[in-house]
């Protein structure tokens, strides 16, 4: 079995200075999840600074100017961390609007700092659940169909009605948006081996591997390419496996050179 190592493939992420860097992705038909009863958002994050007090840091915003509950008044969702007062560490916060109104929730555990961590947020029409690196860190009861925002998706920036533009300090990689609720086993699988881009329900996928230029390319085939403003390319990336051990068969040879002895060893997962 030959496995690709990080040295054999050149991967990249984007580094944000927390001052004025961001990426803007035009909202297309595939990214419009209005009326959906299920979705999943996944991203790898490397936070490099605790925010001061009081402030918030914006990770992924698809809502208008924030007025309450971490949301604007015209639908959408928002991923951020921080507080109106008090020092960190903080939990990730996810807010979104359904037909039942605004909903804002925290994960049950604080986020990682100065190391890569995958955040997944899953809504299945009855609950919203947070996952850190494939491990559940909080589930909340919530109902209603998603009320989407008719505006662009912003990475690393959001606008608060009182504090103005807020940014994210750190690195960002492997953003995936699905119009289905992934299971925990699927989250764990895609955390170690990224999707190919043509999976059912994958409406947006950015692996950040361009390494140069100011375009962030959508690999889902839906053409949701983003424009990079200020953020710089980095070769600091989360470690991922490119091996598939679901079915590996090894022919066993005896040590005396008589050839194959008819025995096989199968390595895999059930």
mmCIF file with all atom_site columns, N, CA and C in Angstrom, residues 214-261:
data_model
loop_
_atom_site.group_PDB
_atom_site.id
_atom_site.type_symbol
_atom_site.label_atom_id
_atom_site.label_alt_id
_atom_site.label_comp_id
_atom_site.label_asym_id
_atom_site.label_entity_id
_atom_site.label_seq_id
_atom_site.pdbx_PDB_ins_code
_atom_site.Cartn_x
_atom_site.Cartn_y
_atom_site.Cartn_z
_atom_site.occupancy
_atom_site.B_iso_or_equiv
_atom_site.pdbx_formal_charge
_atom_site.auth_seq_id
_atom_site.auth_comp_id
_atom_site.auth_asym_id
_atom_site.auth_atom_id
_atom_site.pdbx_PDB_model_num
ATOM 1   N N  . UNK A 1 214 ? -5.807  35.586  -6.923  1.00 0.00 ? 214 UNK A N  1
ATOM 2   C CA . UNK A 1 214 ? -6.843  36.124  -6.047  1.00 0.00 ? 214 UNK A CA 1
ATOM 3   C C  . UNK A 1 214 ? -8.201  35.484  -6.281  1.00 0.00 ? 214 UNK A C  1
ATOM 4   N N  . UNK A 1 215 ? -8.209  34.256  -6.840  1.00 0.00 ? 215 UNK A N  1
ATOM 5   C CA . UNK A 1 215 ? -9.454  33.528  -7.069  1.00 0.00 ? 215 UNK A CA 1
ATOM 6   C C  . UNK A 1 215 ? -9.462  32.259  -6.240  1.00 0.00 ? 215 UNK A C  1
ATOM 7   N N  . UNK A 1 216 ? -10.561 32.031  -5.514  1.00 0.00 ? 216 UNK A N  1
ATOM 8   C CA . UNK A 1 216 ? -10.779 30.807  -4.751  1.00 0.00 ? 216 UNK A CA 1
ATOM 9   C C  . UNK A 1 216 ? -11.778 29.965  -5.527  1.00 0.00 ? 216 UNK A C  1
ATOM 10  N N  . UNK A 1 217 ? -11.333 28.808  -6.019  1.00 0.00 ? 217 UNK A N  1
ATOM 11  C CA . UNK A 1 217 ? -12.107 28.028  -6.977  1.00 0.00 ? 217 UNK A CA 1
ATOM 12  C C  . UNK A 1 217 ? -13.017 27.013  -6.291  1.00 0.00 ? 217 UNK A C  1
ATOM 13  N N  . UNK A 1 218 ? -14.261 26.991  -6.735  1.00 0.00 ? 218 UNK A N  1
ATOM 14  C CA . UNK A 1 218 ? -15.246 26.017  -6.263  1.00 0.00 ? 218 UNK A CA 1
ATOM 15  C C  . UNK A 1 218 ? -15.068 24.723  -7.037  1.00 0.00 ? 218 UNK A C  1
ATOM 16  N N  . UNK A 1 219 ? -14.791 23.615  -6.338  1.00 0.00 ? 219 UNK A N  1
ATOM 17  C CA . UNK A 1 219 ? -14.551 22.329  -6.979  1.00 0.00 ? 219 UNK A CA 1
ATOM 18  C C  . UNK A 1 219 ? -15.803 21.465  -7.074  1.00 0.00 ? 219 UNK A C  1
ATOM 19  N N  . UNK A 1 220 ? -16.955 22.013  -6.680  1.00 0.00 ? 220 UNK A N  1
ATOM 20  C CA . UNK A 1 220 ? -18.192 21.238  -6.737  1.00 0.00 ? 220 UNK A CA 1
ATOM 21  C C  . UNK A 1 220 ? -18.780 21.171  -8.136  1.00 0.00 ? 220 UNK A C  1
ATOM 22  N N  . UNK A 1 221 ? -18.229 21.962  -9.054  1.00 0.00 ? 221 UNK A N  1
ATOM 23  C CA . UNK A 1 221 ? -18.772 22.025  -10.400 1.00 0.00 ? 221 UNK A CA 1
ATOM 24  C C  . UNK A 1 221 ? -19.880 23.040  -10.561 1.00 0.00 ? 221 UNK A C  1
ATOM 25  N N  . UNK A 1 222 ? -20.184 23.777  -9.480  1.00 0.00 ? 222 UNK A N  1
ATOM 26  C CA . UNK A 1 222 ? -21.274 24.746  -9.525  1.00 0.00 ? 222 UNK A CA 1
ATOM 27  C C  . UNK A 1 222 ? -20.817 26.171  -9.805  1.00 0.00 ? 222 UNK A C  1
ATOM 28  N N  . UNK A 1 223 ? -19.508 26.373  -9.946  1.00 0.00 ? 223 UNK A N  1
ATOM 29  C CA . UNK A 1 223 ? -18.995 27.673  -10.369 1.00 0.00 ? 223 UNK A CA 1
ATOM 30  C C  . UNK A 1 223 ? -19.051 28.772  -9.331  1.00 0.00 ? 223 UNK A C  1
ATOM 31  N N  . UNK A 1 224 ? -19.062 28.406  -8.044  1.00 0.00 ? 224 UNK A N  1
ATOM 32  C CA . UNK A 1 224 ? -19.132 29.416  -6.985  1.00 0.00 ? 224 UNK A CA 1
ATOM 33  C C  . UNK A 1 224 ? -17.734 29.909  -6.605  1.00 0.00 ? 224 UNK A C  1
ATOM 34  N N  . UNK A 1 225 ? -17.053 30.519  -7.553  1.00 0.00 ? 225 UNK A N  1
ATOM 35  C CA . UNK A 1 225 ? -15.690 30.988  -7.319  1.00 0.00 ? 225 UNK A CA 1
ATOM 36  C C  . UNK A 1 225 ? -15.695 32.293  -6.530  1.00 0.00 ? 225 UNK A C  1
ATOM 37  N N  . UNK A 1 226 ? -14.760 32.404  -5.583  1.00 0.00 ? 226 UNK A N  1
ATOM 38  C CA . UNK A 1 226 ? -14.672 33.591  -4.746  1.00 0.00 ? 226 UNK A CA 1
ATOM 39  C C  . UNK A 1 226 ? -13.508 34.480  -5.118  1.00 0.00 ? 226 UNK A C  1
ATOM 40  N N  . UNK A 1 227 ? -13.555 35.725  -4.667  1.00 0.00 ? 227 UNK A N  1
ATOM 41  C CA . UNK A 1 227 ? -12.473 36.691  -4.873  1.00 0.00 ? 227 UNK A CA 1
ATOM 42  C C  . UNK A 1 227 ? -11.795 36.960  -3.536  1.00 0.00 ? 227 UNK A C  1
ATOM 43  N N  . UNK A 1 228 ? -10.464 36.890  -3.530  1.00 0.00 ? 228 UNK A N  1
ATOM 44  C CA . UNK A 1 228 ? -9.667  37.056  -2.317  1.00 0.00 ? 228 UNK A CA 1
ATOM 45  C C  . UNK A 1 228 ? -9.244  38.516  -2.186  1.00 0.00 ? 228 UNK A C  1
ATOM 46  N N  . UNK A 1 229 ? -9.500  39.090  -1.015  1.00 0.00 ? 229 UNK A N  1
ATOM 47  C CA . UNK A 1 229 ? -9.111  40.467  -0.738  1.00 0.00 ? 229 UNK A CA 1
ATOM 48  C C  . UNK A 1 229 ? -8.124  40.483  0.432   1.00 0.00 ? 229 UNK A C  1
ATOM 49  N N  . UNK A 1 230 ? -6.838  40.579  0.108   1.00 0.00 ? 230 UNK A N  1
ATOM 50  C CA . UNK A 1 230 ? -5.814  40.752  1.127   1.00 0.00 ? 230 UNK A CA 1
ATOM 51  C C  . UNK A 1 230 ? -5.256  39.487  1.721   1.00 0.00 ? 230 UNK A C  1
ATOM 52  N N  . UNK A 1 231 ? -6.035  38.440  1.883   1.00 0.00 ? 231 UNK A N  1
ATOM 53  C CA . UNK A 1 231 ? -5.543  37.207  2.516   1.00 0.00 ? 231 UNK A CA 1
ATOM 54  C C  . UNK A 1 231 ? -4.406  36.614  1.691   1.00 0.00 ? 231 UNK A C  1
ATOM 55  N N  . UNK A 1 232 ? -3.428  36.015  2.371   1.00 0.00 ? 232 UNK A N  1
ATOM 56  C CA . UNK A 1 232 ? -2.240  35.495  1.702   1.00 0.00 ? 232 UNK A CA 1
ATOM 57  C C  . UNK A 1 232 ? -2.207  33.973  1.748   1.00 0.00 ? 232 UNK A C  1
ATOM 58  N N  . UNK A 1 233 ? -1.570  33.392  0.743   1.00 0.00 ? 233 UNK A N  1
ATOM 59  C CA . UNK A 1 233 ? -1.481  31.934  0.673   1.00 0.00 ? 233 UNK A CA 1
ATOM 60  C C  . UNK A 1 233 ? -0.464  31.414  1.678   1.00 0.00 ? 233 UNK A C  1
ATOM 61  N N  . UNK A 1 234 ? -0.767  30.254  2.248   1.00 0.00 ? 234 UNK A N  1
ATOM 62  C CA . UNK A 1 234 ? 0.109   29.615  3.231   1.00 0.00 ? 234 UNK A CA 1
ATOM 63  C C  . UNK A 1 234 ? 0.215   28.133  2.902   1.00 0.00 ? 234 UNK A C  1
ATOM 64  N N  . UNK A 1 235 ? 1.382   27.536  3.227   1.00 0.00 ? 235 UNK A N  1
ATOM 65  C CA . UNK A 1 235 ? 1.525   26.087  3.068   1.00 0.00 ? 235 UNK A CA 1
ATOM 66  C C  . UNK A 1 235 ? 1.331   25.346  4.389   1.00 0.00 ? 235 UNK A C  1
ATOM 67  N N  . UNK A 1 236 ? 0.834   26.052  5.400   1.00 0.00 ? 236 UNK A N  1
ATOM 68  C CA . UNK A 1 236 ? 0.462   25.429  6.668   1.00 0.00 ? 236 UNK A CA 1
ATOM 69  C C  . UNK A 1 236 ? -0.965  24.906  6.521   1.00 0.00 ? 236 UNK A C  1
ATOM 70  N N  . UNK A 1 237 ? -1.127  23.591  6.523   1.00 0.00 ? 237 UNK A N  1
ATOM 71  C CA . UNK A 1 237 ? -2.437  22.989  6.246   1.00 0.00 ? 237 UNK A CA 1
ATOM 72  C C  . UNK A 1 237 ? -2.724  21.879  7.249   1.00 0.00 ? 237 UNK A C  1
ATOM 73  N N  . UNK A 1 238 ? -4.001  21.524  7.429   1.00 0.00 ? 238 UNK A N  1
ATOM 74  C CA . UNK A 1 238 ? -4.325  20.375  8.279   1.00 0.00 ? 238 UNK A CA 1
ATOM 75  C C  . UNK A 1 238 ? -3.829  19.085  7.645   1.00 0.00 ? 238 UNK A C  1
ATOM 76  N N  . UNK A 1 239 ? -3.388  18.145  8.469   1.00 0.00 ? 239 UNK A N  1
ATOM 77  C CA . UNK A 1 239 ? -2.891  16.866  7.977   1.00 0.00 ? 239 UNK A CA 1
ATOM 78  C C  . UNK A 1 239 ? -4.074  15.993  7.592   1.00 0.00 ? 239 UNK A C  1
ATOM 79  N N  . UNK A 1 240 ? -4.001  15.421  6.397   1.00 0.00 ? 240 UNK A N  1
ATOM 80  C CA . UNK A 1 240 ? -5.068  14.542  5.931   1.00 0.00 ? 240 UNK A CA 1
ATOM 81  C C  . UNK A 1 240 ? -4.474  13.317  5.268   1.00 0.00 ? 240 UNK A C  1
ATOM 82  N N  . UNK A 1 241 ? -5.204  12.218  5.384   1.00 0.00 ? 241 UNK A N  1
ATOM 83  C CA . UNK A 1 241 ? -4.775  10.967  4.775   1.00 0.00 ? 241 UNK A CA 1
ATOM 84  C C  . UNK A 1 241 ? -5.267  10.881  3.348   1.00 0.00 ? 241 UNK A C  1
ATOM 85  N N  . UNK A 1 242 ? -4.446  10.273  2.478   1.00 0.00 ? 242 UNK A N  1
ATOM 86  C CA . UNK A 1 242 ? -4.899  9.987   1.124   1.00 0.00 ? 242 UNK A CA 1
ATOM 87  C C  . UNK A 1 242 ? -4.935  8.478   0.881   1.00 0.00 ? 242 UNK A C  1
ATOM 88  N N  . UNK A 1 243 ? -4.967  7.689   1.966   1.00 0.00 ? 243 UNK A N  1
ATOM 89  C CA . UNK A 1 243 ? -5.030  6.235   1.852   1.00 0.00 ? 243 UNK A CA 1
ATOM 90  C C  . UNK A 1 243 ? -6.443  5.744   2.085   1.00 0.00 ? 243 UNK A C  1
ATOM 91  N N  . UNK A 1 244 ? -6.839  4.723   1.374   1.00 0.00 ? 244 UNK A N  1
ATOM 92  C CA . UNK A 1 244 ? -8.133  4.097   1.577   1.00 0.00 ? 244 UNK A CA 1
ATOM 93  C C  . UNK A 1 244 ? -7.907  2.658   1.995   1.00 0.00 ? 244 UNK A C  1
ATOM 94  N N  . UNK A 1 245 ? -8.159  2.389   3.284   1.00 0.00 ? 245 UNK A N  1
ATOM 95  C CA . UNK A 1 245 ? -7.938  1.057   3.823   1.00 0.00 ? 245 UNK A CA 1
ATOM 96  C C  . UNK A 1 245 ? -9.246  0.266   3.947   1.00 0.00 ? 245 UNK A C  1
ATOM 97  N N  . UNK A 1 246 ? -10.264 0.653   3.200   1.00 0.00 ? 246 UNK A N  1
ATOM 98  C CA . UNK A 1 246 ? -11.534 -0.057  3.334   1.00 0.00 ? 246 UNK A CA 1
ATOM 99  C C  . UNK A 1 246 ? -11.416 -1.498  2.837   1.00 0.00 ? 246 UNK A C  1
ATOM 100 N N  . UNK A 1 247 ? -10.493 -1.766  1.906   1.00 0.00 ? 247 UNK A N  1
ATOM 101 C CA . UNK A 1 247 ? -10.311 -3.136  1.452   1.00 0.00 ? 247 UNK A CA 1
ATOM 102 C C  . UNK A 1 247 ? -8.916  -3.293  0.867   1.00 0.00 ? 247 UNK A C  1
ATOM 103 N N  . UNK A 1 248 ? -8.030  -3.924  1.634   1.00 0.00 ? 248 UNK A N  1
ATOM 104 C CA . UNK A 1 248 ? -6.669  -4.196  1.190   1.00 0.00 ? 248 UNK A CA 1
ATOM 105 C C  . UNK A 1 248 ? -6.395  -5.669  1.412   1.00 0.00 ? 248 UNK A C  1
ATOM 106 N N  . UNK A 1 249 ? -6.003  -6.394  0.372   1.00 0.00 ? 249 UNK A N  1
ATOM 107 C CA . UNK A 1 249 ? -5.689  -7.817  0.486   1.00 0.00 ? 249 UNK A CA 1
ATOM 108 C C  . UNK A 1 249 ? -4.211  -8.021  0.225   1.00 0.00 ? 249 UNK A C  1
ATOM 109 N N  . UNK A 1 250 ? -3.530  -8.760  1.125   1.00 0.00 ? 250 UNK A N  1
ATOM 110 C CA . UNK A 1 250 ? -2.097  -9.016  1.015   1.00 0.00 ? 250 UNK A CA 1
ATOM 111 C C  . UNK A 1 250 ? -1.886  -10.512 0.830   1.00 0.00 ? 250 UNK A C  1
ATOM 112 N N  . UNK A 1 251 ? -1.200  -10.918 -0.238  1.00 0.00 ? 251 UNK A N  1
ATOM 113 C CA . UNK A 1 251 ? -0.826  -12.312 -0.419  1.00 0.00 ? 251 UNK A CA 1
ATOM 114 C C  . UNK A 1 251 ? 0.381   -12.621 0.453   1.00 0.00 ? 251 UNK A C  1
ATOM 115 N N  . UNK A 1 252 ? 0.301   -13.705 1.230   1.00 0.00 ? 252 UNK A N  1
ATOM 116 C CA . UNK A 1 252 ? 1.372   -14.060 2.162   1.00 0.00 ? 252 UNK A CA 1
ATOM 117 C C  . UNK A 1 252 ? 2.315   -15.073 1.519   1.00 0.00 ? 252 UNK A C  1
ATOM 118 N N  . UNK A 1 253 ? 3.604   -14.770 1.513   1.00 0.00 ? 253 UNK A N  1
ATOM 119 C CA . UNK A 1 253 ? 4.627   -15.673 0.995   1.00 0.00 ? 253 UNK A CA 1
ATOM 120 C C  . UNK A 1 253 ? 5.408   -16.235 2.180   1.00 0.00 ? 253 UNK A C  1
ATOM 121 N N  . UNK A 1 254 ? 5.778   -17.505 2.047   1.00 0.00 ? 254 UNK A N  1
ATOM 122 C CA . UNK A 1 254 ? 6.566   -18.038 3.165   1.00 0.00 ? 254 UNK A CA 1
ATOM 123 C C  . UNK A 1 254 ? 8.002   -17.569 3.062   1.00 0.00 ? 254 UNK A C  1
ATOM 124 N N  . UNK A 1 255 ? 8.691   -17.613 4.185   1.00 0.00 ? 255 UNK A N  1
ATOM 125 C CA . UNK A 1 255 ? 10.024  -17.013 4.274   1.00 0.00 ? 255 UNK A CA 1
ATOM 126 C C  . UNK A 1 255 ? 11.114  -17.880 3.666   1.00 0.00 ? 255 UNK A C  1
ATOM 127 N N  . UNK A 1 256 ? 10.759  -19.069 3.171   1.00 0.00 ? 256 UNK A N  1
ATOM 128 C CA . UNK A 1 256 ? 11.789  -19.956 2.624   1.00 0.00 ? 256 UNK A CA 1
ATOM 129 C C  . UNK A 1 256 ? 11.826  -19.941 1.108   1.00 0.00 ? 256 UNK A C  1
ATOM 130 N N  . UNK A 1 257 ? 11.079  -19.008 0.526   1.00 0.00 ? 257 UNK A N  1
ATOM 131 C CA . UNK A 1 257 ? 11.186  -18.816 -0.919  1.00 0.00 ? 257 UNK A CA 1
ATOM 132 C C  . UNK A 1 257 ? 10.401  -19.788 -1.752  1.00 0.00 ? 257 UNK A C  1
ATOM 133 N N  . UNK A 1 258 ? 9.446   -20.515 -1.149  1.00 0.00 ? 258 UNK A N  1
ATOM 134 C CA . UNK A 1 258 ? 8.656   -21.469 -1.915  1.00 0.00 ? 258 UNK A CA 1
ATOM 135 C C  . UNK A 1 258 ? 7.481   -20.810 -2.645  1.00 0.00 ? 258 UNK A C  1
ATOM 136 N N  . UNK A 1 259 ? 7.348   -19.487 -2.473  1.00 0.00 ? 259 UNK A N  1
ATOM 137 C CA . UNK A 1 259 ? 6.288   -18.779 -3.168  1.00 0.00 ? 259 UNK A CA 1
ATOM 138 C C  . UNK A 1 259 ? 5.033   -18.631 -2.331  1.00 0.00 ? 259 UNK A C  1
ATOM 139 N N  . UNK A 1 260 ? 3.959   -18.279 -3.017  1.00 0.00 ? 260 UNK A N  1
ATOM 140 C CA . UNK A 1 260 ? 2.687   -18.002 -2.339  1.00 0.00 ? 260 UNK A CA 1
ATOM 141 C C  . UNK A 1 260 ? 2.144   -19.269 -1.685  1.00 0.00 ? 260 UNK A C  1
ATOM 142 N N  . UNK A 1 261 ? 1.806   -19.162 -0.440  1.00 0.00 ? 261 UNK A N  1
ATOM 143 C CA . UNK A 1 261 ? 1.310   -20.336 0.278   1.00 0.00 ? 261 UNK A CA 1
ATOM 144 C C  . UNK A 1 261 ? -0.211  -20.423 0.318   1.00 0.00 ? 261 UNK A C  1
#
